[in-house]
mmCIF file of C-alpha atoms in Angstrom:
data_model
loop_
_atom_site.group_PDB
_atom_site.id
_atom_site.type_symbol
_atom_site.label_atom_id
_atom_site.label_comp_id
_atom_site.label_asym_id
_atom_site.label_seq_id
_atom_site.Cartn_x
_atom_site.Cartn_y
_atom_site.Cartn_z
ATOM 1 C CA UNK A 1 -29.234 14.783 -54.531
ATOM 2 C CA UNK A 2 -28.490 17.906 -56.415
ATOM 3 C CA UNK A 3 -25.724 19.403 -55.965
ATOM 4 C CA UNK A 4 -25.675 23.756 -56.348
ATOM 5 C CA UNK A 5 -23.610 24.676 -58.999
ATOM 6 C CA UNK A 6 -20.237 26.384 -57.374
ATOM 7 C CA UNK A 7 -20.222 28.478 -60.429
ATOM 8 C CA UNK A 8 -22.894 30.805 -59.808
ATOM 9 C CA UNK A 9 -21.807 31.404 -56.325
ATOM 10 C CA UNK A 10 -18.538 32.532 -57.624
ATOM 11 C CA UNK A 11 -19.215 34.787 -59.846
ATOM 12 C CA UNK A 12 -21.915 37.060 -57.370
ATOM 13 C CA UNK A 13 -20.030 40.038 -56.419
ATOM 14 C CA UNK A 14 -19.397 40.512 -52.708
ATOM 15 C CA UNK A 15 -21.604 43.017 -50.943
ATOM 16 C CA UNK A 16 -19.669 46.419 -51.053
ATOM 17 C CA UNK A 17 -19.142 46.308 -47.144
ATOM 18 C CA UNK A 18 -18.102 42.807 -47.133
ATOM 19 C CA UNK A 19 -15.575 43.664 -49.569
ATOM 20 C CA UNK A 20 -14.542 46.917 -47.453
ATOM 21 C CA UNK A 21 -14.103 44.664 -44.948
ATOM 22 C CA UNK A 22 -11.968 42.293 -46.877
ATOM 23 C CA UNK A 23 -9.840 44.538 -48.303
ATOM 24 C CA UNK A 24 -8.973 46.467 -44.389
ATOM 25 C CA UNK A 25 -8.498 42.671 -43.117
ATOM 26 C CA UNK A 26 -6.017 42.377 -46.352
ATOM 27 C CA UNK A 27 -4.043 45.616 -45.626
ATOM 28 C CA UNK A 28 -3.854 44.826 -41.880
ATOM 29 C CA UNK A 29 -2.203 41.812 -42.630
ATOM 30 C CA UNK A 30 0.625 42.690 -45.282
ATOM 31 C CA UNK A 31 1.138 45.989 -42.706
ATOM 32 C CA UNK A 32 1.349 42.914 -39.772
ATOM 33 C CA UNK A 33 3.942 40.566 -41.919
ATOM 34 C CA UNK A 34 6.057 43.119 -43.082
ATOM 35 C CA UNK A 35 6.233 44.478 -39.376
ATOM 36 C CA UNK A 36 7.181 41.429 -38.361
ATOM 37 C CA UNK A 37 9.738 40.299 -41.307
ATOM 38 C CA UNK A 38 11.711 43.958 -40.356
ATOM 39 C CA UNK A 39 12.043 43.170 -36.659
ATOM 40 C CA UNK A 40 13.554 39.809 -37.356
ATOM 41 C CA UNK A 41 15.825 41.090 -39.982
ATOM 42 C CA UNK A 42 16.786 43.795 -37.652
ATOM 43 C CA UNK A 43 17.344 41.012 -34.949
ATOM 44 C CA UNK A 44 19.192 39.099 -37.501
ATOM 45 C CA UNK A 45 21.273 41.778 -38.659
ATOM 46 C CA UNK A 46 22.590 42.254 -34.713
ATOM 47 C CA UNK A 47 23.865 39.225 -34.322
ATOM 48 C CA UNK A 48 25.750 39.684 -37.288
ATOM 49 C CA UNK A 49 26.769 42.276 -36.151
ATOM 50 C CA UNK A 50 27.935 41.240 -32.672
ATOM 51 C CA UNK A 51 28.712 38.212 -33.849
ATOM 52 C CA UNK A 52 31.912 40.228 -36.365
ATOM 53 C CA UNK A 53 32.811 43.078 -33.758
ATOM 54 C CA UNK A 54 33.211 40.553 -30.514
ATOM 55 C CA UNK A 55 36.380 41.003 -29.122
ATOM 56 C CA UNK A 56 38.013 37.743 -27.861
ATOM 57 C CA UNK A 57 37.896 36.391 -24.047
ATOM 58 C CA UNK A 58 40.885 36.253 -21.689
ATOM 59 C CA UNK A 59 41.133 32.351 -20.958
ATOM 60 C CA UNK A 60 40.456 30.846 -18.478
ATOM 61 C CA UNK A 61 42.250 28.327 -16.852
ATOM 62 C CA UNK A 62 40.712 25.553 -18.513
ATOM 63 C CA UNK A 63 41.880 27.129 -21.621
ATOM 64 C CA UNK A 64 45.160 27.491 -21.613
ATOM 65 C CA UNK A 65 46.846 24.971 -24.294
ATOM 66 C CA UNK A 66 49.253 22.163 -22.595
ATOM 67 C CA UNK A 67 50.212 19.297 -24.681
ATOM 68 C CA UNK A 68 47.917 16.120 -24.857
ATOM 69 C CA UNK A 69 48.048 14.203 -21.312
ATOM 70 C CA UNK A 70 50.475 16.498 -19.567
ATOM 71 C CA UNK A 71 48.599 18.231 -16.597
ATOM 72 C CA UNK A 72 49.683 22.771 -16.396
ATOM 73 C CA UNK A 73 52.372 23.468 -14.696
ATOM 74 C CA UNK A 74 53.839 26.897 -13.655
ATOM 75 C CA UNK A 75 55.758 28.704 -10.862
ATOM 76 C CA UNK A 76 54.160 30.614 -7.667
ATOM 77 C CA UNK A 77 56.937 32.478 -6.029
ATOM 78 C CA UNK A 78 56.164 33.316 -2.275
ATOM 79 C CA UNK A 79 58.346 34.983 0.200
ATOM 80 C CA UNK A 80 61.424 32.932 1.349
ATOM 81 C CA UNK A 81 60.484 31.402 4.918
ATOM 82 C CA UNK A 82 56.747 31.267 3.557
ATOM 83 C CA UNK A 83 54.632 28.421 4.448
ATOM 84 C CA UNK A 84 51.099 28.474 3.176
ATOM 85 C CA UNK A 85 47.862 27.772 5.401
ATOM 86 C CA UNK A 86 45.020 27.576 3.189
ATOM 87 C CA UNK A 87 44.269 27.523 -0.703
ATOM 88 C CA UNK A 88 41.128 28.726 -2.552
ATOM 89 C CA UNK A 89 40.409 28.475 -6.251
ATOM 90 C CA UNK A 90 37.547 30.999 -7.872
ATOM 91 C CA UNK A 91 37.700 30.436 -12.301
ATOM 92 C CA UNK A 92 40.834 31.415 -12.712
ATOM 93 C CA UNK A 93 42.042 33.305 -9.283
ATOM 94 C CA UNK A 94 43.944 31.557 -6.969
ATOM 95 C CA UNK A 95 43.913 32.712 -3.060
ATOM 96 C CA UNK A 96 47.211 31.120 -1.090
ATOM 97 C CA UNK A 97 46.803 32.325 2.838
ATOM 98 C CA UNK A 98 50.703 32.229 4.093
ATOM 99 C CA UNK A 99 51.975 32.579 6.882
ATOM 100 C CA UNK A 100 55.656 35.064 6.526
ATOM 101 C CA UNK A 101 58.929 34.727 8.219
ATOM 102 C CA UNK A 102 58.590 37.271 10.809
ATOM 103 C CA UNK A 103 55.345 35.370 12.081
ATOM 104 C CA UNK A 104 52.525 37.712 10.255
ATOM 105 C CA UNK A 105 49.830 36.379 7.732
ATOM 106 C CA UNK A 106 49.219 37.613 4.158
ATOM 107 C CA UNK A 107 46.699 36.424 1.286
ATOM 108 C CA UNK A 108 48.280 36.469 -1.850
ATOM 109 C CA UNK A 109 46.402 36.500 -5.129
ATOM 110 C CA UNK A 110 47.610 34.940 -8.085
ATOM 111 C CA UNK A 111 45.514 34.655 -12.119
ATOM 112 C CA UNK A 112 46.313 31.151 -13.634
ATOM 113 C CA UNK A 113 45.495 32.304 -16.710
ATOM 114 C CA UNK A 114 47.923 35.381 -16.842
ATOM 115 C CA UNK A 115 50.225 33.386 -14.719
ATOM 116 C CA UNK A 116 50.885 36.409 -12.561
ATOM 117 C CA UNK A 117 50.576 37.725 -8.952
ATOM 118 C CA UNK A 118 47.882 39.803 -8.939
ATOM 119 C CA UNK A 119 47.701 41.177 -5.156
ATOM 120 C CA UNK A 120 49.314 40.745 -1.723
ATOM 121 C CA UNK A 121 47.311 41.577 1.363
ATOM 122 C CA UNK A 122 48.622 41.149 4.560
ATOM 123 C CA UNK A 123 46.641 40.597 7.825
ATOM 124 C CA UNK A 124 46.756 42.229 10.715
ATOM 125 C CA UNK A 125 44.928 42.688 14.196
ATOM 126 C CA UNK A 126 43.575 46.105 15.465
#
């Protein structure tokens, strides 16, 4: 079997409109990769960005630092004559439903993480 020499196809110049062609494909291309190479360097540069200028978190209350195998530990100061009803525990917000001296209900809110009464609001009947 013969084999066609790969030299002479080679060295036939293209057909003008083939090369037209070639060169558009060519130009669409680098215009399509450098496109692309901006928008991920403008991604890139954002999260940079955000990345230096994010301002740090409150903790929560799985954050706050308490020596190795000692469980947290604070104070919640209630009314004297308070006794609580009911507890509920959202992240760091903790809901105490008491029930006062004088016989009248109030929720009080308290932040774990700022260790800090936050609200009081009492209940009442209309």
């Amino acid at each position: 079997m013969a084999r066609p020499l790969a030299d002479d196809e080679e060295d036939k110049p293209l057909d003008p409109n083939v090369d037209k062609l070639r060169r558009k494909l060519i130009r669409f291309m680098v215009v399509n990769l450098g496109l692309l190479f901006f928008a991920l360097m403008v991604v890139v540069a954002a999260l940079v960005y955000k990345s230096y200028t994010a301002k740090p978190t409150a903790p929560i209350a799985g954050d706050i630092q308490t020596p190795a195998g000692e469980p947290q530990s604070g104070d919640i100061v209630l009314p004297v004559g308070a006794k609580v009803l009911s507890q509920s525990l959202s992240g760091d917000r903790l809901s105490l439903e008491a029930e006062l001296s004088d016989g009248s209900r109030a929720i009080f809110v308290y932040d774990i993480a700022e260790r800090r009464m936050i609200g009081r609001y009492t209940l009442r009947l209309q």
